[in-house]
PDB file of C-alpha atoms in Angstrom:
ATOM      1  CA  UNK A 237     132.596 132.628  85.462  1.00 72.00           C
ATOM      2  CA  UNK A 238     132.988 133.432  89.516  1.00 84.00           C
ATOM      3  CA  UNK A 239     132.613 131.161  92.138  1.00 84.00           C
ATOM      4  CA  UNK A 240     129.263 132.864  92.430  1.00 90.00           C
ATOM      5  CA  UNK A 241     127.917 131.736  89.226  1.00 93.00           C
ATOM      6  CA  UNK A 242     128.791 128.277  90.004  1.00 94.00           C
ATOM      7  CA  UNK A 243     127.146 128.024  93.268  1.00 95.00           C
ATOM      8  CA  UNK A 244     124.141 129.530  92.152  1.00 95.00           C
ATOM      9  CA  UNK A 245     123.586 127.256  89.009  1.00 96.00           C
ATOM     10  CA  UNK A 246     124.387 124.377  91.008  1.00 96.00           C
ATOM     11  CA  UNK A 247     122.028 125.260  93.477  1.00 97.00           C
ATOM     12  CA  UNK A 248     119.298 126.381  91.037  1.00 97.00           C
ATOM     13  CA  UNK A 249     119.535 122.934  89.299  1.00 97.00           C
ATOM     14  CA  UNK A 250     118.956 121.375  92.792  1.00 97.00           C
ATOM     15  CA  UNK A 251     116.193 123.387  93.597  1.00 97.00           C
ATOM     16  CA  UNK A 252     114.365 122.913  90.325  1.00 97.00           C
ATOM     17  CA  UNK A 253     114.847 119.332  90.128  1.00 97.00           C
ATOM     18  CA  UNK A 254     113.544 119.049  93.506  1.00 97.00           C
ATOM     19  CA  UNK A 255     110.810 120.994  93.147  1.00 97.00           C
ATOM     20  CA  UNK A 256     109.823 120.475  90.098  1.00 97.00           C
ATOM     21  CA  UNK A 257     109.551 116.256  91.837  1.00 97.00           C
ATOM     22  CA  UNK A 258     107.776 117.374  94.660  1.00 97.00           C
ATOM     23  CA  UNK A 259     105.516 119.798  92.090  1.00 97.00           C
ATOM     24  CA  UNK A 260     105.083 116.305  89.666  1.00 96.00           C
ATOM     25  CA  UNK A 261     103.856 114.244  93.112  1.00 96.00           C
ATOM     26  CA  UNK A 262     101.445 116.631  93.846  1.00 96.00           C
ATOM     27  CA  UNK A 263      99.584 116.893  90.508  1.00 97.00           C
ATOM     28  CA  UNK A 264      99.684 113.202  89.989  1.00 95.00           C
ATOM     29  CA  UNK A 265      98.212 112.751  93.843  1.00 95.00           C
ATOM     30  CA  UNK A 266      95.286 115.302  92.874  1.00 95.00           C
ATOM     31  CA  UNK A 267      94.515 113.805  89.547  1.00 95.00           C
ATOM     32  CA  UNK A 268      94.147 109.897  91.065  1.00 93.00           C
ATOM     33  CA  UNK A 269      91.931 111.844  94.245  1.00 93.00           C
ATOM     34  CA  UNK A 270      89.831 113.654  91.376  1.00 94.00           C
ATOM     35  CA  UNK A 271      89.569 110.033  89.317  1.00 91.00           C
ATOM     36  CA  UNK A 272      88.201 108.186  91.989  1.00 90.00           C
ATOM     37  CA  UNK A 273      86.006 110.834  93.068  1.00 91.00           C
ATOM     38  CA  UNK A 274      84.344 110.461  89.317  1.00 90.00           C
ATOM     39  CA  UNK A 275      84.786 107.087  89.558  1.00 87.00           C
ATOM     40  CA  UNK A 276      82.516 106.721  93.176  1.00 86.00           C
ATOM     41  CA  UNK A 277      80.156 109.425  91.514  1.00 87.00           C
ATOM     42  CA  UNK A 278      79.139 106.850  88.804  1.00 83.00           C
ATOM     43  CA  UNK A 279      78.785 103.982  90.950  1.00 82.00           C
ATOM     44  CA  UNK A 280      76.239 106.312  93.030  1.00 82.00           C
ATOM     45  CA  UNK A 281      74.182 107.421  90.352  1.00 82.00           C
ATOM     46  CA  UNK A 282      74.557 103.640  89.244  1.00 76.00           C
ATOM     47  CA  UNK A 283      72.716 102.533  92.065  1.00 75.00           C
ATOM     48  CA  UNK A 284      70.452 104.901  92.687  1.00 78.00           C
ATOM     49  CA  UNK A 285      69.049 104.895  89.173  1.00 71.00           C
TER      50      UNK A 285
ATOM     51  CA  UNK B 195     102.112  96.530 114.782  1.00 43.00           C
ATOM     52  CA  UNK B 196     103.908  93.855 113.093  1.00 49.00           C
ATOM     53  CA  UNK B 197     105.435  94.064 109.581  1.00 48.00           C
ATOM     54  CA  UNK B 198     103.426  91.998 107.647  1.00 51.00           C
ATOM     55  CA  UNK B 199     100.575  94.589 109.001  1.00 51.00           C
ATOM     56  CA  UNK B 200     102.249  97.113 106.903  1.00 53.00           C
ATOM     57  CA  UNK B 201     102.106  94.739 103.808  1.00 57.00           C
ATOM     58  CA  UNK B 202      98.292  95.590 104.302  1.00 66.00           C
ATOM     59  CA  UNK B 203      97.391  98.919 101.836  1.00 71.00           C
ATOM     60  CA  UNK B 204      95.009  99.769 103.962  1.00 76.00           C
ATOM     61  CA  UNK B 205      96.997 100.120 107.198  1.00 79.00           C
ATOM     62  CA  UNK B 206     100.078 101.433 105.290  1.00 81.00           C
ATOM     63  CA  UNK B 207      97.206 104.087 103.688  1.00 83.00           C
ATOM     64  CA  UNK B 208      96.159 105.525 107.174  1.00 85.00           C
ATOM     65  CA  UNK B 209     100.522 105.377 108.235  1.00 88.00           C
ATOM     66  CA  UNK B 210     100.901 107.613 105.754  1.00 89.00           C
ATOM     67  CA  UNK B 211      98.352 109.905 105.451  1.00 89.00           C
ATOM     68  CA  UNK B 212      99.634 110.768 108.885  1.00 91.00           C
ATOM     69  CA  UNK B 213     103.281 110.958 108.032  1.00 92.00           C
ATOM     70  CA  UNK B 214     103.538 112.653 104.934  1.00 94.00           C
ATOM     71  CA  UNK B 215     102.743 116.834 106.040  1.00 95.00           C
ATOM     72  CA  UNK B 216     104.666 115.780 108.861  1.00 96.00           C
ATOM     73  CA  UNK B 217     108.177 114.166 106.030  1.00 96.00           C
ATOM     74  CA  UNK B 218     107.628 116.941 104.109  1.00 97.00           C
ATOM     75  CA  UNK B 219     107.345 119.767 107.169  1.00 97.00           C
ATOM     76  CA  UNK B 220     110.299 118.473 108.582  1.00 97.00           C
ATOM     77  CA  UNK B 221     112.299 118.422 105.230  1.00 97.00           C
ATOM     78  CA  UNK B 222     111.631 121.906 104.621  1.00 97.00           C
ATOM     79  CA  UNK B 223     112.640 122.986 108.421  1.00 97.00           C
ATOM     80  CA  UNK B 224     116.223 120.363 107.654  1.00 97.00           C
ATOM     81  CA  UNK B 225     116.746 122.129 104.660  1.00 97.00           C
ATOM     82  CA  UNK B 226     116.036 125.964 105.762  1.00 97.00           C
ATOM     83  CA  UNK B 227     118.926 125.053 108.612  1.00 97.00           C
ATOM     84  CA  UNK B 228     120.787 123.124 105.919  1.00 96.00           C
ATOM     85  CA  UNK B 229     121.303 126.310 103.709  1.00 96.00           C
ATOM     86  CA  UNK B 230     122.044 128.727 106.626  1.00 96.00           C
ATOM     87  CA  UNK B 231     124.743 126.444 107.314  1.00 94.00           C
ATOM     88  CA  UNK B 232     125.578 125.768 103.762  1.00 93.00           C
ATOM     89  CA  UNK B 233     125.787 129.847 101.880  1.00 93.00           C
ATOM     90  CA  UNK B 234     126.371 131.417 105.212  1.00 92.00           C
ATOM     91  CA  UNK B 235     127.758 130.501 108.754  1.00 89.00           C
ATOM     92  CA  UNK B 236     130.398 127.627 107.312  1.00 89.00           C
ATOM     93  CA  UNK B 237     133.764 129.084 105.951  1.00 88.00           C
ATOM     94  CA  UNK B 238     135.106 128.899 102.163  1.00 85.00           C
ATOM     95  CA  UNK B 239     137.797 125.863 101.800  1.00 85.00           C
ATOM     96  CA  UNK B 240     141.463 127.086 102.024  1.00 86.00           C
ATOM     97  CA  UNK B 241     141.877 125.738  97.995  1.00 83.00           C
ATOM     98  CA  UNK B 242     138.496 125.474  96.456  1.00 85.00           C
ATOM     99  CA  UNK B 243     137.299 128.516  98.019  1.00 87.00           C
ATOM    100  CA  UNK B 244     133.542 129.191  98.243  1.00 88.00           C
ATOM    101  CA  UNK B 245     133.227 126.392  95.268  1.00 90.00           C
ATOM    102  CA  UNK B 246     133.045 124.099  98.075  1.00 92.00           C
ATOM    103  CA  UNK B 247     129.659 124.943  99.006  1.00 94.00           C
ATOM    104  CA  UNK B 248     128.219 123.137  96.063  1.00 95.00           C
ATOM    105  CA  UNK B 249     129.619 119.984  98.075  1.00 95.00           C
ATOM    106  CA  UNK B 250     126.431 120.448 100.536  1.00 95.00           C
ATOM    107  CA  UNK B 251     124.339 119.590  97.438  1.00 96.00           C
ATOM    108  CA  UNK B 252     126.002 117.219  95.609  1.00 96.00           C
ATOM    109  CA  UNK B 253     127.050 115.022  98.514  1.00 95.00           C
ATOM    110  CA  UNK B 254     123.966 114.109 100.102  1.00 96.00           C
ATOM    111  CA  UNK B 255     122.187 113.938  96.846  1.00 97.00           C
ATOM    112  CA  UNK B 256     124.872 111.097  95.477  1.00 95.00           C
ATOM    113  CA  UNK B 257     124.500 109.447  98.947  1.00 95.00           C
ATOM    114  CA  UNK B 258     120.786 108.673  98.893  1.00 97.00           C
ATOM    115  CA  UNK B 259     121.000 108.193  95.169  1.00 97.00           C
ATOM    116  CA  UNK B 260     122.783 105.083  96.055  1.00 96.00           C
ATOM    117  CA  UNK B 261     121.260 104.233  99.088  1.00 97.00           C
ATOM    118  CA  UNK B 262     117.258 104.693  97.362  1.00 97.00           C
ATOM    119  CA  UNK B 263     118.859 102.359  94.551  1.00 97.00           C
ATOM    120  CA  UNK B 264     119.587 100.205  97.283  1.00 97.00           C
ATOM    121  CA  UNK B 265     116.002 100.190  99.115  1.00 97.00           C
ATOM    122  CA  UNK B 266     114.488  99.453  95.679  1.00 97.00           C
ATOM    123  CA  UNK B 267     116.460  96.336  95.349  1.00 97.00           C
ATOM    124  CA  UNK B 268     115.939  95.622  98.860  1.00 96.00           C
ATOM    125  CA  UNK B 269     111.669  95.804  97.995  1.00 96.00           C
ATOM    126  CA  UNK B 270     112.323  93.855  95.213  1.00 96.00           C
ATOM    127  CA  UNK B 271     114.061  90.932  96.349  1.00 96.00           C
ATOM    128  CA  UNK B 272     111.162  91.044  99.260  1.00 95.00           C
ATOM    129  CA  UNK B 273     108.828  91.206  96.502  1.00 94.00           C
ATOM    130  CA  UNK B 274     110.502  87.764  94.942  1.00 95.00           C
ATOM    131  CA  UNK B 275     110.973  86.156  97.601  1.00 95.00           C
ATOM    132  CA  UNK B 276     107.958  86.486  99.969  1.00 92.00           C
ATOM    133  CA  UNK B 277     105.098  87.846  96.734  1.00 89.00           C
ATOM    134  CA  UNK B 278     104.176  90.685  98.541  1.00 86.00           C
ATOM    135  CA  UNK B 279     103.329  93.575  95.690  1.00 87.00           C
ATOM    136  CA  UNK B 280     103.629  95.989  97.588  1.00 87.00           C
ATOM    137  CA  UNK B 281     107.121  96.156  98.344  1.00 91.00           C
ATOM    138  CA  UNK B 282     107.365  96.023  94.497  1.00 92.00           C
ATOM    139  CA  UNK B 283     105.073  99.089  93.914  1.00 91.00           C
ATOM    140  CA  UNK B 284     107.210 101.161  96.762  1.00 92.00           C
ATOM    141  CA  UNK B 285     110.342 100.309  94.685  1.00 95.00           C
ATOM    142  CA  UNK B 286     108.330 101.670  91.950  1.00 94.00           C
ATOM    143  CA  UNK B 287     107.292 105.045  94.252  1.00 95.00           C
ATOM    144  CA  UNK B 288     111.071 105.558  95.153  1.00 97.00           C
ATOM    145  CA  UNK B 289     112.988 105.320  91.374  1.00 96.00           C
ATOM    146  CA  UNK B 290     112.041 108.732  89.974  1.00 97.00           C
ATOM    147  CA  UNK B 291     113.142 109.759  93.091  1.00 97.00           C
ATOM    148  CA  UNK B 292     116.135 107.884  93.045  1.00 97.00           C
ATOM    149  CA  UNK B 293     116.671 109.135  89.605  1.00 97.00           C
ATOM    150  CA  UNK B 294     116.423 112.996  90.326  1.00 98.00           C
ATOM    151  CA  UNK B 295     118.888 112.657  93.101  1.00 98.00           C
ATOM    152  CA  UNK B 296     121.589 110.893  91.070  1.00 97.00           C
ATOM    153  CA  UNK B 297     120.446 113.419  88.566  1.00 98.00           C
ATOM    154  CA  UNK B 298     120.870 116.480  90.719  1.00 97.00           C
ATOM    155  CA  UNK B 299     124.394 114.499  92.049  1.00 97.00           C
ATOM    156  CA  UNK B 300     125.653 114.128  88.288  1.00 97.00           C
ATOM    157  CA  UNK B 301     124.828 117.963  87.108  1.00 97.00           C
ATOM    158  CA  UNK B 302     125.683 119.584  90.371  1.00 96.00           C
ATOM    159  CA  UNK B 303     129.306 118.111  90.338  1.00 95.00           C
ATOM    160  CA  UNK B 304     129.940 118.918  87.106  1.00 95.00           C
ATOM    161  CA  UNK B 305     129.226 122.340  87.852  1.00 95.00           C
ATOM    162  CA  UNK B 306     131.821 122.175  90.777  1.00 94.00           C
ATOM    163  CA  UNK B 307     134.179 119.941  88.202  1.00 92.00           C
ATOM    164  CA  UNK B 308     134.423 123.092  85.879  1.00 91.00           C
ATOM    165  CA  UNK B 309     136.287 125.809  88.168  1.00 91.00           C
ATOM    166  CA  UNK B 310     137.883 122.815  90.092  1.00 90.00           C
ATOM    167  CA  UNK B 311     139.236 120.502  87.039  1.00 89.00           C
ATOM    168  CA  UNK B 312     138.724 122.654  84.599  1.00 90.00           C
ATOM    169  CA  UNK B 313     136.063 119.848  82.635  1.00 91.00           C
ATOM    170  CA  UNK B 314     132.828 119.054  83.009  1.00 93.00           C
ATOM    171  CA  UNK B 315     133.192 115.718  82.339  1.00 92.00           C
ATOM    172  CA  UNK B 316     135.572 112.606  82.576  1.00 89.00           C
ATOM    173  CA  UNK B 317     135.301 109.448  81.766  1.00 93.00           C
ATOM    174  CA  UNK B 318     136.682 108.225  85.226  1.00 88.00           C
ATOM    175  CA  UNK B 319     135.317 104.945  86.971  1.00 88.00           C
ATOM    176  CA  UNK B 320     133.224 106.823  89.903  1.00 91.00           C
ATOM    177  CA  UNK B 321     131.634 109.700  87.257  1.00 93.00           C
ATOM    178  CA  UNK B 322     130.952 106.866  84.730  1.00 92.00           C
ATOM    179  CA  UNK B 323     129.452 104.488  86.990  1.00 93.00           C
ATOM    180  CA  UNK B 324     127.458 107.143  88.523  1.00 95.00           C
ATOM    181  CA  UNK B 325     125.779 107.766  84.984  1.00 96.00           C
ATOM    182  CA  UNK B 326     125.326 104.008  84.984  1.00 96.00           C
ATOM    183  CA  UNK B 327     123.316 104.422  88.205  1.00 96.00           C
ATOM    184  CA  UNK B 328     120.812 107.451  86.628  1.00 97.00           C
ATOM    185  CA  UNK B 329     120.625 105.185  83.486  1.00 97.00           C
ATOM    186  CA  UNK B 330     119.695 101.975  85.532  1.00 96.00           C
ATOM    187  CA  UNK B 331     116.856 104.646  87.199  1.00 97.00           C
ATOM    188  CA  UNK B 332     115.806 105.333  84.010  1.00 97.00           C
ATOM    189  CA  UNK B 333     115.698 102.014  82.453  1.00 96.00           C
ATOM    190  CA  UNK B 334     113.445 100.840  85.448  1.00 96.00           C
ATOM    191  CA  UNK B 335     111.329 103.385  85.053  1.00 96.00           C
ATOM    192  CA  UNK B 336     111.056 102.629  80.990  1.00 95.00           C
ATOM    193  CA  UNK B 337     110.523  99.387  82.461  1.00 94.00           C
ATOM    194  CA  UNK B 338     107.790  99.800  84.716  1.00 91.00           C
ATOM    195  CA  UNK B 339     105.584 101.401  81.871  1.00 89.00           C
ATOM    196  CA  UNK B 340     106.140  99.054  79.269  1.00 88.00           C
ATOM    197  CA  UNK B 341     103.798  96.608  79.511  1.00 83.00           C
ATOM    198  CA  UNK B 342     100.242  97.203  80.301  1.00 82.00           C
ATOM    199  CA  UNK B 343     100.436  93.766  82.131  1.00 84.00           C
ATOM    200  CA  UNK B 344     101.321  94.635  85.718  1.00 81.00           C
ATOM    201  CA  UNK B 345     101.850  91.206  87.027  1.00 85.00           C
ATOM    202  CA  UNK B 346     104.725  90.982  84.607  1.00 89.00           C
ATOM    203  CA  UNK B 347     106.155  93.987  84.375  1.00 90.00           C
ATOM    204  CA  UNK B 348     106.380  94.218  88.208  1.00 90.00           C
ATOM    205  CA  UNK B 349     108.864  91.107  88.228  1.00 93.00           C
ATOM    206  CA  UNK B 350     110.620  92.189  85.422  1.00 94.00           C
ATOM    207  CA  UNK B 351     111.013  96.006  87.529  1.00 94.00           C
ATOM    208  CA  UNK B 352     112.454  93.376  90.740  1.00 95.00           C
ATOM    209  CA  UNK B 353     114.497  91.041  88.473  1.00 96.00           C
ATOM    210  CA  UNK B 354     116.752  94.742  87.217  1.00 95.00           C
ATOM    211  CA  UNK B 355     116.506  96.316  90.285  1.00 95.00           C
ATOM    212  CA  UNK B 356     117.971  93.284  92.072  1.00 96.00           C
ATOM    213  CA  UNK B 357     120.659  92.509  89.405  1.00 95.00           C
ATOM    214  CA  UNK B 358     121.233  96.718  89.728  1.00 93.00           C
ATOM    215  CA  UNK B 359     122.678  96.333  92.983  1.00 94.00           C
ATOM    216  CA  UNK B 360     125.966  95.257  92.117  1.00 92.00           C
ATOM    217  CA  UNK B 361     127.068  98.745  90.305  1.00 91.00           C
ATOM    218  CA  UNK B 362     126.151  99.766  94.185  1.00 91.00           C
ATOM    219  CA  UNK B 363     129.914  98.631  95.454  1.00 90.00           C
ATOM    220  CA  UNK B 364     131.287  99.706  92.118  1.00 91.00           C
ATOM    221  CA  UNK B 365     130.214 102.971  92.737  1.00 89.00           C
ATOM    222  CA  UNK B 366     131.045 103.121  96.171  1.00 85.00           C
ATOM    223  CA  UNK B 367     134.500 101.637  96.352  1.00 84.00           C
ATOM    224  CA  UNK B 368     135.420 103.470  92.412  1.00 82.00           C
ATOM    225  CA  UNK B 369     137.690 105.544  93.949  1.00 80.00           C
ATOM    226  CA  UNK B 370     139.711 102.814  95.650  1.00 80.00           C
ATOM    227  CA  UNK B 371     139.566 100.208  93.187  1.00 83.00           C
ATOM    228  CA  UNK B 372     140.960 102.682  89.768  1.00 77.00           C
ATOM    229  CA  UNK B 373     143.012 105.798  89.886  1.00 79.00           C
ATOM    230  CA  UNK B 374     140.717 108.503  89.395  1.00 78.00           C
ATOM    231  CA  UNK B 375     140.158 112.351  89.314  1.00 76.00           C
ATOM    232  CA  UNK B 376     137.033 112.148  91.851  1.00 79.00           C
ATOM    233  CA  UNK B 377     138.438 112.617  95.280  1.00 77.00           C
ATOM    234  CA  UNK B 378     138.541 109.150  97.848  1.00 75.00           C
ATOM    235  CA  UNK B 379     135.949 109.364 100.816  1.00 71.00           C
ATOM    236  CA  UNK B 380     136.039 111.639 102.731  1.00 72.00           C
ATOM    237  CA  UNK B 381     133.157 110.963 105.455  1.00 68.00           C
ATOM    238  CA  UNK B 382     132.482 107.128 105.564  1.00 71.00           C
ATOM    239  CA  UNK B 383     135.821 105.771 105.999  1.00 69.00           C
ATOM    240  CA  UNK B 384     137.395 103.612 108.628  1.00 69.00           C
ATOM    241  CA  UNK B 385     139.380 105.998 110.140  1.00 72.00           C
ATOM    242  CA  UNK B 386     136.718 108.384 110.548  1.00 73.00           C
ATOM    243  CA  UNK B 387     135.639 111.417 108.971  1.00 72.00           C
ATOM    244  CA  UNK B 388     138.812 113.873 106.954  1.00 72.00           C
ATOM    245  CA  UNK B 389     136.782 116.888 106.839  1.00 77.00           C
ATOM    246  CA  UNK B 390     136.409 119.484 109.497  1.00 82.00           C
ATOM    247  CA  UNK B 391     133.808 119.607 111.972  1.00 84.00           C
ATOM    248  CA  UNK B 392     132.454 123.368 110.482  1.00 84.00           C
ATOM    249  CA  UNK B 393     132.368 121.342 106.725  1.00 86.00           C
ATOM    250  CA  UNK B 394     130.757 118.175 108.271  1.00 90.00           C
ATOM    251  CA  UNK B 395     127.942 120.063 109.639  1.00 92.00           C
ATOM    252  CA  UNK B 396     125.758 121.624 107.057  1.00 93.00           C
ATOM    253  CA  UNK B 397     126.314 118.067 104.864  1.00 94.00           C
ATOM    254  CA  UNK B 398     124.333 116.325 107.873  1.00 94.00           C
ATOM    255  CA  UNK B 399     121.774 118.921 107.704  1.00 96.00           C
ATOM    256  CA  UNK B 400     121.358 118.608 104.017  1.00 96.00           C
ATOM    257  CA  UNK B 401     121.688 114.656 104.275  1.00 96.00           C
ATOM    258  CA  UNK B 402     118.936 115.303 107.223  1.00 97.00           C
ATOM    259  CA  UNK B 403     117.150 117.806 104.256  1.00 97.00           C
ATOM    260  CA  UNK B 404     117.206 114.942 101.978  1.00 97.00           C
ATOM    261  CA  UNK B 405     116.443 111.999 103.671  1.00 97.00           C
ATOM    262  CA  UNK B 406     112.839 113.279 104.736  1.00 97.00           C
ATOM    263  CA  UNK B 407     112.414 114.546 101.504  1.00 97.00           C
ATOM    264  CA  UNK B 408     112.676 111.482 100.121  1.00 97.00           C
ATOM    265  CA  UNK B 409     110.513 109.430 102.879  1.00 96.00           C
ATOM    266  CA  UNK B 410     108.144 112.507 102.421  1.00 97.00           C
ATOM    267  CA  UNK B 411     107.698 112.125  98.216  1.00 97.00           C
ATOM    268  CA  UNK B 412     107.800 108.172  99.040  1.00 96.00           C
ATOM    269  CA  UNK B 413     104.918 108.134 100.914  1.00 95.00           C
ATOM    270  CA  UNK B 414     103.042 110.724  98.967  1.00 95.00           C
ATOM    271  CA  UNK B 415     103.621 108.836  95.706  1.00 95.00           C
ATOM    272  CA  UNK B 416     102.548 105.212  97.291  1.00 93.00           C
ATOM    273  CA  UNK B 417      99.184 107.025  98.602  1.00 92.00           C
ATOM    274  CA  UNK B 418      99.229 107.885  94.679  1.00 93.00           C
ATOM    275  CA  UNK B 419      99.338 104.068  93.858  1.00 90.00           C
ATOM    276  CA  UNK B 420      96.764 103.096  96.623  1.00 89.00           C
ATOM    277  CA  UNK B 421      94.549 105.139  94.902  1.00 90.00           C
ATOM    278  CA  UNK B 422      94.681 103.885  91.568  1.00 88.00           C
ATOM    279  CA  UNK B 423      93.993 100.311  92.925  1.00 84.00           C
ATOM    280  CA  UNK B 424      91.254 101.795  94.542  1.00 86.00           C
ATOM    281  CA  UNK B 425      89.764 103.100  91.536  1.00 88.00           C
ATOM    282  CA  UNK B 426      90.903 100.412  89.420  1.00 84.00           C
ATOM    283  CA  UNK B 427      88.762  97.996  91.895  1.00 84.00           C
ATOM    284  CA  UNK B 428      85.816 100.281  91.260  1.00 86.00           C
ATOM    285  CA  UNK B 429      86.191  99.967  87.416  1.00 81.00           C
ATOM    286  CA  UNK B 430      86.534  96.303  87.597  1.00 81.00           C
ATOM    287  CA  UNK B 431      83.364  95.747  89.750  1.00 79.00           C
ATOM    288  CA  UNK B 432      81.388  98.129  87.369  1.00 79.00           C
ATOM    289  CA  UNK B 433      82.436  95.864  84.558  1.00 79.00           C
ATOM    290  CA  UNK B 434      81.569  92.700  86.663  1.00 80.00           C
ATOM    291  CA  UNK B 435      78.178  94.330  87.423  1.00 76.00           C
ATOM    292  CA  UNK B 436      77.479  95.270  83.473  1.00 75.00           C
ATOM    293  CA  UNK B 437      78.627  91.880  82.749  1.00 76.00           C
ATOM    294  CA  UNK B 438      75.938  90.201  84.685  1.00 70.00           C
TER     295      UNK B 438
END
């Protein structure tokens, strides 16, 4: 293999690793906001009922 | 603002709802300049040729593999020592990071090990104690999810991560201590930097790139936590309420 290939599967690891964490942050973040949005909607109807 | 005010979730919430786009912005901009520097505008080495340029990956990431390792155990002895959980639950935020840099460190310099040593792997004391670090990442993390008690499995989480910090200076001084095929340091040495000026640069920029990455995912993730205590409250005063 060249120099080429190296760089560019070292640098494709990086990249996916990294983005593949900040990707992972993201959908975790959105699924707790989404939770507690279903969460507060129950308490709401809760009360009002 | 004192510190103990940032002990409080709620101020550390609205800190870092303001920081994060900001972390993560400026991470991006680091690591646009980072590359430039990195593929283009610095030269090939004189022996390793354009092979050198994985350096600008692997370097930084091993550096702040180390130092996030370090930060955990930092939050965790605070978390002993003065019962505040939430240095314990930022350790917590910070290991997957930790453990994709020392995993992007470990993979990225075997690549460069190939064409340069002709292996992919030795058993040498800085390589090996390097895997120790990813594996003490991912035993935390194992850790962490192991018990569906919280209380406990947050000091268990701060009793490894402290006891963890003593591969830190094995990994560090490695290449002193044993005679191995990893080079010495190069950067962080008494007698100042050995690599040139034109090499030196894009590694800060990287180091730069991954640094605010790191705060950036950090504070995203411990917004991430806030909220499940926030929702976990809600839960628990539903039950209370049904209860009654």
């Amino acid at each position: 293999m060249s120099h080429l290939a190296f760089i560019t599967i070292a640098y494709g690891v990086a990249l996916i690793a990294l983005g593949g964490l900040v990707v992972m942050t993201s959908v975790k973040h959105r699924m707790r906001v989404r939770q507690l949005k279903l969460v507060e909607a129950l308490v709401n109807n809760q009360n009002e009922s | 603002m004192n510190l103990y005010s940032l002990a409080q979730p709620k101020k550390l919430e609205q800190i870092l709802k303001t920081t994060t786009p900001f972390a993560y912005g400026a991470s991006l901009l680091l690591f646009a300049i980072g590359l430039y520097f990195a593929l283009y505008a610095s030269p090939a080495d004189y022996q390793q040729g354009d092979s050198v340029r994985i350096m600008y990956v692997h370097v930084p990431a091993s550096w702040f593999a180390l130092m996030i390792y370090g930060f955990m155990g930092l939050m965790s002895a605070a978390f002993l020592v003065f019962r505040t959980p939430m240095a314990a639950y930022m350790a917590q935020a910070a290991a997957p990071i930790g453990a994709v840099y020392a995993f992007i460190s470990l993979a990225t310099g075997s690549i460069w090990g190939k064409p340069m040593w002709g292996t992919w792997w030795v058993w040498d004391a800085r390589l090996t104690s390097m895997l120790v670090l990813f594996l003490m990442y991912l035993g935390y993390m194992l850790l962490s999810e192991s018990t569906d008690d919280k209380e406990k499995a947050l000091r268990l989480t701060s009793i490894l991560a402290v006891i963890g910090l003593i591969n830190l200076p094995i990994i560090k001084f490695s290449v002193d201590w044993w005679h191995t095929l990893h080079q010495p340091a190069s950067v962080f040495k008494m007698t100042g930097p050995s690599i040139h000026s034109s090499m030196l640069t894009p590694l800060f920029w990287m180091a730069g790139a991954y640094f605010t990455l790191f705060l950036a995912i950090l504070s995203h993730r411990t917004q991430t936590i806030l909220l499940s205590f926030k929702t976990r409250n809600i839960y628990q005063k539903l039950a209370w309420q049904e209860e009654r």
